[in-house]
PDB file of C-alpha atoms in Angstrom:
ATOM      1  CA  UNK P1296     -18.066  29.719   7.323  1.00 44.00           C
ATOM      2  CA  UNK P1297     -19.492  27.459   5.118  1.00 48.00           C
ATOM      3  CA  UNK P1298     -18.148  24.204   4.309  1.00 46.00           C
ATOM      4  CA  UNK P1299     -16.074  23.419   1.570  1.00 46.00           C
ATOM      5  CA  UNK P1300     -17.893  21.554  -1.618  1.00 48.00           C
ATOM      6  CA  UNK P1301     -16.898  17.874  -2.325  1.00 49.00           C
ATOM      7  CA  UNK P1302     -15.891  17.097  -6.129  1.00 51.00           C
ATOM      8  CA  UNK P1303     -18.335  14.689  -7.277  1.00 71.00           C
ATOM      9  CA  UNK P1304     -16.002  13.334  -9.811  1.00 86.00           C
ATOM     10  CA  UNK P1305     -15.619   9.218  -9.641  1.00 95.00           C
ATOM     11  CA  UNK P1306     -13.195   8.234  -7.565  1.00 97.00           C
ATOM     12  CA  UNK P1307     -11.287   4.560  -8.557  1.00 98.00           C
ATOM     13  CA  UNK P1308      -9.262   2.182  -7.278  1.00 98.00           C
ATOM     14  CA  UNK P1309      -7.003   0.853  -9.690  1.00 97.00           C
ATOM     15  CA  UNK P1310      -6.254  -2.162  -8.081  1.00 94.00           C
ATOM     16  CA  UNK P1311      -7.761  -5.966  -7.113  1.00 90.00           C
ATOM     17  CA  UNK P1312      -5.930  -5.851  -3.652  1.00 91.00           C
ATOM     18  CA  UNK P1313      -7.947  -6.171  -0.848  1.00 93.00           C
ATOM     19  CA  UNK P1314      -5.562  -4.773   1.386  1.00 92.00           C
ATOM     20  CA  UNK P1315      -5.478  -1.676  -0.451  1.00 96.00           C
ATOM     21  CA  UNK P1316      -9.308  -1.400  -0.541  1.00 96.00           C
ATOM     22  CA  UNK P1317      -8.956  -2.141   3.339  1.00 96.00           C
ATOM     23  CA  UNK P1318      -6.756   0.819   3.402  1.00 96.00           C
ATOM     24  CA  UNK P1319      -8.627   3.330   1.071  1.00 97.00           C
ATOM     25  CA  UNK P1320     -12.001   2.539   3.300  1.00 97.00           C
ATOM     26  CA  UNK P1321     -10.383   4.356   6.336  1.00 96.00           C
ATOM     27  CA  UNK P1322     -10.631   7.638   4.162  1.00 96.00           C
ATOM     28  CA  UNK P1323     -14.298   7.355   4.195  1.00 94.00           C
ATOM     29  CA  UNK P1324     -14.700   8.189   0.603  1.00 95.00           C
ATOM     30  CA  UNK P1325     -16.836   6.761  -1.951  1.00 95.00           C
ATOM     31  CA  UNK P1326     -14.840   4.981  -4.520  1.00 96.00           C
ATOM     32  CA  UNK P1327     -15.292   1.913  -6.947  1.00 97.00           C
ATOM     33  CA  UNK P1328     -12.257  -0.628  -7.792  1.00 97.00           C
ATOM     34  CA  UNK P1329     -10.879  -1.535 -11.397  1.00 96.00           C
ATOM     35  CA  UNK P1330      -8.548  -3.794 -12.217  1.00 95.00           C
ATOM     36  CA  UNK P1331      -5.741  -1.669 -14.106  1.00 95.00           C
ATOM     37  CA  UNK P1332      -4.456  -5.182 -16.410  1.00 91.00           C
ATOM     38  CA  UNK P1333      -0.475  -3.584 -17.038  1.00 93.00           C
ATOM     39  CA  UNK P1334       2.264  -5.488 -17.359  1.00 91.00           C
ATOM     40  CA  UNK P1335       4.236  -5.229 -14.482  1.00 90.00           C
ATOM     41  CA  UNK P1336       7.132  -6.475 -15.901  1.00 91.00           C
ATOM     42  CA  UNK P1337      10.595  -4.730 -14.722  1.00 90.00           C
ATOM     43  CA  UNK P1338      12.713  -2.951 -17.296  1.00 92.00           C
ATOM     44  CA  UNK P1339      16.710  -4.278 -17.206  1.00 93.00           C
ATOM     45  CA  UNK P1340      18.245  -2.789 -14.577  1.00 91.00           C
ATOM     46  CA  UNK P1341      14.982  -0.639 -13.419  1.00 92.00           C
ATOM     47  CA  UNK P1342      15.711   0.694  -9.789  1.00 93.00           C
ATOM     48  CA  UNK P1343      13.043  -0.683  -7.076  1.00 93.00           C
ATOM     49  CA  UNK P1344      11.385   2.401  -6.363  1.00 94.00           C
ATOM     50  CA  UNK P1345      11.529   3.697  -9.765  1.00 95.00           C
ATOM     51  CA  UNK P1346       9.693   0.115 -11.072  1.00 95.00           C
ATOM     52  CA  UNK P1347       6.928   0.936  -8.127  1.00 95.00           C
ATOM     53  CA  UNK P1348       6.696   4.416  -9.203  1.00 97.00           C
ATOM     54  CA  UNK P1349       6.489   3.628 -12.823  1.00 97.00           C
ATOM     55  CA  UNK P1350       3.575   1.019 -11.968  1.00 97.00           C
ATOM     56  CA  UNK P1351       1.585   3.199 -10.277  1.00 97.00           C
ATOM     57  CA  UNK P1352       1.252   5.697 -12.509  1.00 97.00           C
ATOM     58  CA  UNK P1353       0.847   3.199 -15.531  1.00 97.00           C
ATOM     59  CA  UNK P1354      -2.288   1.852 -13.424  1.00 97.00           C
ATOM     60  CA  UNK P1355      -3.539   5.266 -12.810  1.00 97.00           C
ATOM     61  CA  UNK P1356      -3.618   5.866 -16.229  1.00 97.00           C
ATOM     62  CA  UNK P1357      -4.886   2.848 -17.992  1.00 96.00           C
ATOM     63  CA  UNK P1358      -7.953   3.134 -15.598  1.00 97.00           C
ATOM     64  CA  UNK P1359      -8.162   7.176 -16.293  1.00 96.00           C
ATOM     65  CA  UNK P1360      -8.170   6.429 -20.062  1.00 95.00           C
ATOM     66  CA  UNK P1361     -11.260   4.100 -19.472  1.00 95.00           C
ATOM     67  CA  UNK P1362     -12.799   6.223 -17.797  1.00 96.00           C
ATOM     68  CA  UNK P1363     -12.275   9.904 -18.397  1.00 94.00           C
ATOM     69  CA  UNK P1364     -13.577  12.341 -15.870  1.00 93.00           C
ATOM     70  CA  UNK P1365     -12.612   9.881 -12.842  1.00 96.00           C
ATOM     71  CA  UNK P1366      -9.852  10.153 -10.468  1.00 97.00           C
ATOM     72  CA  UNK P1367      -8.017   7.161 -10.421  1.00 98.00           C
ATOM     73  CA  UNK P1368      -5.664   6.175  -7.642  1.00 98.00           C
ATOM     74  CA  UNK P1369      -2.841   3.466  -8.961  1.00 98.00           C
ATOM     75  CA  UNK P1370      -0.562   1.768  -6.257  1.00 97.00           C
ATOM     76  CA  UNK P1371       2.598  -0.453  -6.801  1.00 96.00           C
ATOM     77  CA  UNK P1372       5.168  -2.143  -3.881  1.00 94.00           C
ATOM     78  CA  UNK P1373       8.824  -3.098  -4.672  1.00 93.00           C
ATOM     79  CA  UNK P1374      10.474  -5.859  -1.519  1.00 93.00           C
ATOM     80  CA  UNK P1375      14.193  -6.015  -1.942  1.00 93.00           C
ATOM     81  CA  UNK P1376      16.769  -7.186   0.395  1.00 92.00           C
ATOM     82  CA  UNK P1377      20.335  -6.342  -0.206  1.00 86.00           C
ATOM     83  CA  UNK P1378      18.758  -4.772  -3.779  1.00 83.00           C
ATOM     84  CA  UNK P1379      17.520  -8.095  -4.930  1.00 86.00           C
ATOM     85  CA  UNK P1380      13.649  -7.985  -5.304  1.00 88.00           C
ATOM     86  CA  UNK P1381      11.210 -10.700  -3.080  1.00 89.00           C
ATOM     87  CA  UNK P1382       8.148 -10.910  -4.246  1.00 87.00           C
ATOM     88  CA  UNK P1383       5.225 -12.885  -3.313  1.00 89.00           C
ATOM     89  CA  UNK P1384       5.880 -16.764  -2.253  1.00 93.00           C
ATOM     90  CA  UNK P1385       2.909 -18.255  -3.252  1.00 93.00           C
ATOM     91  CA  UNK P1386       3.432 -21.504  -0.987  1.00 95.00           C
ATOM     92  CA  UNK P1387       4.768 -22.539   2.397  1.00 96.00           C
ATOM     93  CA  UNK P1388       8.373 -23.660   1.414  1.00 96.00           C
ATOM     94  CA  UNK P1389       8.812 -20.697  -0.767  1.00 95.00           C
ATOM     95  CA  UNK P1390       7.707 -18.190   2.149  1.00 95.00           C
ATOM     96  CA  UNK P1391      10.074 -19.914   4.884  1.00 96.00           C
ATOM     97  CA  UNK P1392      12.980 -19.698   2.227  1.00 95.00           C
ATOM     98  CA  UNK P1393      12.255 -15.671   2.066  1.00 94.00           C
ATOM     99  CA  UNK P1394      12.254 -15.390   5.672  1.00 95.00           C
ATOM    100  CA  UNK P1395      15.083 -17.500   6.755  1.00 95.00           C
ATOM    101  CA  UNK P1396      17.178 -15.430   3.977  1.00 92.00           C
ATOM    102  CA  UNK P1397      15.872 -12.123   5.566  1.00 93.00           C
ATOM    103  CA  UNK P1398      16.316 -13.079   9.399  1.00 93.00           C
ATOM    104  CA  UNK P1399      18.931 -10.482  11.322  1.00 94.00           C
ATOM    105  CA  UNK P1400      18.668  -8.806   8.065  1.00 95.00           C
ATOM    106  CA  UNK P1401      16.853  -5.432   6.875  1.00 95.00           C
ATOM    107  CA  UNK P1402      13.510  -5.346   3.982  1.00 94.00           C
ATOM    108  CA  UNK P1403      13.132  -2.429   2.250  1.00 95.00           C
ATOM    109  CA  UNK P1404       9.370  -1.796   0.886  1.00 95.00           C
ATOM    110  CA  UNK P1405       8.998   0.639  -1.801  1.00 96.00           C
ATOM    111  CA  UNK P1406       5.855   1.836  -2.062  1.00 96.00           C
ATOM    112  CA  UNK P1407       4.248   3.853  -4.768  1.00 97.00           C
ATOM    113  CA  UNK P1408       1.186   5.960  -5.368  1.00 98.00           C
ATOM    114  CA  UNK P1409      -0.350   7.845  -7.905  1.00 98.00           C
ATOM    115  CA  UNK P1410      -3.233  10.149  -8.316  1.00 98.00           C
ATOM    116  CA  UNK P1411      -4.697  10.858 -11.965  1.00 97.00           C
ATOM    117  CA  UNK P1412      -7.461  12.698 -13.442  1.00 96.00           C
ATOM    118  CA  UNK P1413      -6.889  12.361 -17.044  1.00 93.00           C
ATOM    119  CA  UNK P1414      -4.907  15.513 -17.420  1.00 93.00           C
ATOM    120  CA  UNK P1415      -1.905  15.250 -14.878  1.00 91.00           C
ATOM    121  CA  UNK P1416      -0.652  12.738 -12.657  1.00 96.00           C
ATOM    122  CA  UNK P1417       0.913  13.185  -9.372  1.00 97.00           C
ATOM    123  CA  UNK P1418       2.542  10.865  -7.619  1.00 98.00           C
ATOM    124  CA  UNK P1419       5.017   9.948  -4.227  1.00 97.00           C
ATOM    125  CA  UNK P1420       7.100   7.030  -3.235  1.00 97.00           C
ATOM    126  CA  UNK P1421       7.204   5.723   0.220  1.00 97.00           C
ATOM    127  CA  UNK P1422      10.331   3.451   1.628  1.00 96.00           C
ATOM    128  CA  UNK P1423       9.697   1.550   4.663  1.00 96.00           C
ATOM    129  CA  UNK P1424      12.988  -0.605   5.851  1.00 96.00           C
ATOM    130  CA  UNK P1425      12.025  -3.335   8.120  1.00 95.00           C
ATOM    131  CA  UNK P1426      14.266  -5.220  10.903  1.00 95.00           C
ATOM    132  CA  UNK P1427      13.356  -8.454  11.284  1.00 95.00           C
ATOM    133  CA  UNK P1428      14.022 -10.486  14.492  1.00 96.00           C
ATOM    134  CA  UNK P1429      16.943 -13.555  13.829  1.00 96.00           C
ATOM    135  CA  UNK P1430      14.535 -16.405  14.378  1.00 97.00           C
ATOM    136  CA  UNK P1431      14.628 -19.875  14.718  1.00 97.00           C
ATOM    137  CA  UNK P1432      12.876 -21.722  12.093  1.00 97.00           C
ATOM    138  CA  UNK P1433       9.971 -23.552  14.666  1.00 97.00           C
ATOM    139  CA  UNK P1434       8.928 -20.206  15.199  1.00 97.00           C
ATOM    140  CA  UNK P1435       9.173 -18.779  11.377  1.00 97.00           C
ATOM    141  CA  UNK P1436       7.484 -22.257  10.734  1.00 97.00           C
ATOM    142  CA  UNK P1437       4.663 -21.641  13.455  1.00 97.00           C
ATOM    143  CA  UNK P1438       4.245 -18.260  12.488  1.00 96.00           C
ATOM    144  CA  UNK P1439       3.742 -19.583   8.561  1.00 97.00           C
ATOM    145  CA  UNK P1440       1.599 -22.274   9.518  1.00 96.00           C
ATOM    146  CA  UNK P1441      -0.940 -19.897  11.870  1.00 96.00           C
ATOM    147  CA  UNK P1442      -1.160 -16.747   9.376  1.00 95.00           C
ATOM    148  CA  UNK P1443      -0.327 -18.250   6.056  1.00 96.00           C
ATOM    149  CA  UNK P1444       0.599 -14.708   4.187  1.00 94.00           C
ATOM    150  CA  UNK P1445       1.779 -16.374   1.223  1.00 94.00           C
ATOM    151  CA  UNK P1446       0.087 -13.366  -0.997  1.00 90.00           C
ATOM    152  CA  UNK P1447       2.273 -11.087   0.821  1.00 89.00           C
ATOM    153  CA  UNK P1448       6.042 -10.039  -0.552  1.00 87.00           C
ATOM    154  CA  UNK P1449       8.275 -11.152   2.322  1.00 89.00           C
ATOM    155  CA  UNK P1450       6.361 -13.425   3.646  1.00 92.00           C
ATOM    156  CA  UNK P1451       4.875 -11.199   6.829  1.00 91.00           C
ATOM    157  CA  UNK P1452       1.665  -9.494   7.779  1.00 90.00           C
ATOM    158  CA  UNK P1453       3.165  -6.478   9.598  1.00 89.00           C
ATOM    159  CA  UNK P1454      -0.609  -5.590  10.052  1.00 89.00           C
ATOM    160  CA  UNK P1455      -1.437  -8.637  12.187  1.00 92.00           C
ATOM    161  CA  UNK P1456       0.639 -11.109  13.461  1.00 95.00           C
ATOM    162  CA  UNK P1457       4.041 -10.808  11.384  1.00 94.00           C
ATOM    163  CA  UNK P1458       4.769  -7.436  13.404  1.00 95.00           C
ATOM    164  CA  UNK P1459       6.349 -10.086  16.056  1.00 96.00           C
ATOM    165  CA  UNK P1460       8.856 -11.042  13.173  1.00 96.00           C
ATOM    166  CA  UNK P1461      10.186  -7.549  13.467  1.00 95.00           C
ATOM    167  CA  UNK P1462      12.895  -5.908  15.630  1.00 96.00           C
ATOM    168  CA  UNK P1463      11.778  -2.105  14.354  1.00 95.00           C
ATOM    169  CA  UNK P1464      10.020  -0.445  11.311  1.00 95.00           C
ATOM    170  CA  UNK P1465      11.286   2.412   9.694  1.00 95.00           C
ATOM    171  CA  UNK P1466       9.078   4.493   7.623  1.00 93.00           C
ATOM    172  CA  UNK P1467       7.057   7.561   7.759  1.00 92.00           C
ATOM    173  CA  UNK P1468       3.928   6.726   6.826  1.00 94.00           C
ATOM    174  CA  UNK P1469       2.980   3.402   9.009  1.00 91.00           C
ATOM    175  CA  UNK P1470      -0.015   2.473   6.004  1.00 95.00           C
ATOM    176  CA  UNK P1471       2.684   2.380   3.470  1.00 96.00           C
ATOM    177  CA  UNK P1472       3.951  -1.158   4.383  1.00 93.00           C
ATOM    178  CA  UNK P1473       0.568  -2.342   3.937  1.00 92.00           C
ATOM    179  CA  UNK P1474       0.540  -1.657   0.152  1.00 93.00           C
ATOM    180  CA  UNK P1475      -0.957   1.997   0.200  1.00 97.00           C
ATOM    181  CA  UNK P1476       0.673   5.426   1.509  1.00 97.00           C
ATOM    182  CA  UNK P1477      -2.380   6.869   3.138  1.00 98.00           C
ATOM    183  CA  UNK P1478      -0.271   9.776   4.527  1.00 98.00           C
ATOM    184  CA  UNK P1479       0.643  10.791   1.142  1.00 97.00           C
ATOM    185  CA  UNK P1480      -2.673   9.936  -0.491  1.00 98.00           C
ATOM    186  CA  UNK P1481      -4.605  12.381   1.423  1.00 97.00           C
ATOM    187  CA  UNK P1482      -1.749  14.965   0.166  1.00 97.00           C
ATOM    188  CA  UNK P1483      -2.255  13.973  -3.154  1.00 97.00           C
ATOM    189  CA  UNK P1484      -5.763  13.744  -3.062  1.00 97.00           C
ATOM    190  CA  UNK P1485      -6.432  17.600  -1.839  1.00 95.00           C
ATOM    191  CA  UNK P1486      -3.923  18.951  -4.583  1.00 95.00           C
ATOM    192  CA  UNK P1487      -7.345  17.506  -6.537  1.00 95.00           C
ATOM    193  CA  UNK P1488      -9.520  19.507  -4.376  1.00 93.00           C
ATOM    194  CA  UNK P1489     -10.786  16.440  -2.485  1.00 94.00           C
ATOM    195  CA  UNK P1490      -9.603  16.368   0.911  1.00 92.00           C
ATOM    196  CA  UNK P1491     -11.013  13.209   3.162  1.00 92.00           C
ATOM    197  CA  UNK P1492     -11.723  15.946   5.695  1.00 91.00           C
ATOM    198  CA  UNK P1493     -13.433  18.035   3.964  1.00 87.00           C
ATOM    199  CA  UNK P1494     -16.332  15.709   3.760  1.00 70.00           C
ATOM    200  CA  UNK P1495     -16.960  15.474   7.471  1.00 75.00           C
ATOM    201  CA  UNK P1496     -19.578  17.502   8.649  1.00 63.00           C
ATOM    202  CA  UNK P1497     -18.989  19.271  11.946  1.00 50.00           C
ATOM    203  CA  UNK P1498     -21.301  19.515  14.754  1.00 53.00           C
ATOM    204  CA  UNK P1499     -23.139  22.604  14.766  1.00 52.00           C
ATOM    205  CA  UNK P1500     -23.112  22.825  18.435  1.00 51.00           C
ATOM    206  CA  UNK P1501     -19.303  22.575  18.801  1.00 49.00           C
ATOM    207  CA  UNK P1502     -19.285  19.191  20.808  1.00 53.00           C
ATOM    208  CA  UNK P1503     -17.263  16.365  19.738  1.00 48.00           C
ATOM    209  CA  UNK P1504     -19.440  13.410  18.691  1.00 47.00           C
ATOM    210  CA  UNK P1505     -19.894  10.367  20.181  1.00 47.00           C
TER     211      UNK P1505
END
């Protein structure tokens, strides 16, 4: 059977997060990043998720409109606790203010992703609700001090070291916490016609490779 063709349409990033490029390179596709410049601004009363999904999709589309013909991936995260958004603390006292309010207490992530190639968008939002440990402040104040994540909303690298702030994760896509839904990417993605999988190659002798 012969292998599916690849669409050798552009694909972008919409987005200056390296975290999200970190996350996009596991797909082992070719893509290019551009920063989408929208206001991110929240509308009164604008529900987390809906903000995040609203984002998204405004990123997608500023970058398709640039450049027409591309498909342009646009991501967007939402932290609340209790429904009140945290964003990103920027500084030391700031980040051990965020996580001495959200010790004991539960985070819910609302992560948003978009897929647009000019014509129609499609889209998904991911909620991950994180646990986190009630601990004392020497070790939220060793923890700050060793990883610094002060670009991160909530104050914790769940990727690295901030996973031992946690007492459980909740989510079902683990990538989503990290600022983009692979899980649901890839779905998006092949309603496009350009499945990650699709571009490996197998081997012709039906052993696995190394």
């Amino acid at each position: 059977m012969a292998r599916p063709e690849i669409p050798t349409r552009p694909l972008i990033l919409a987005s200056t997060s390296p975290y999200r490029r970190e996350l996009l390179e596991r797909l082992r596709l070719p893509f290019s990043v551009t920063a989408p410049g929208v206001d991110e601004t929240p509308r009164p009363g604008e529900p987390p998720a809906d903000l995040a999904l609203r984002l998204a999709l405004a990123k997608a589309r500023a970058v398709s409109l640039a450049h027409p013909g591309a498909l342009v991936i646009g991501s967007d995260q939402v932290a609340t606790v209790d429904g009140a958004p945290i964003g990103k603390p920027g500084g030391f006292e700031q980040a051990l203010a965020q996580l001495q309010a959200m010790r004991g207490r539960t985070a819910a992530f609302h992560t948003a992703v978009a897929v647009d190639d000019g014509q129609r968008p499609a889209s998904a939002v991911v909620t991950t609700r994180c646990v986190l440990r009630d601990l004392p402040d020497r070790a939220l104040r060793a923890y700050l001090h060793t990883e610094r994540p002060y670009d991160t909303a909530g104050s914790a690298k769940a990727e690295a070291l901030g996973i031992a702030l946690m007492e459980r994760i909740e989510s079902d896509d683990p990538t989503a916490l990290i600022g983009l839904p692979l899980i649901a990417l890839t779905r998006l993605l092949a309603g496009f016609g350009m499945d990650p999988l699709d571009a490996l190659e197998a081997p012709r002798d039906g052993r696995a490779r190394p």
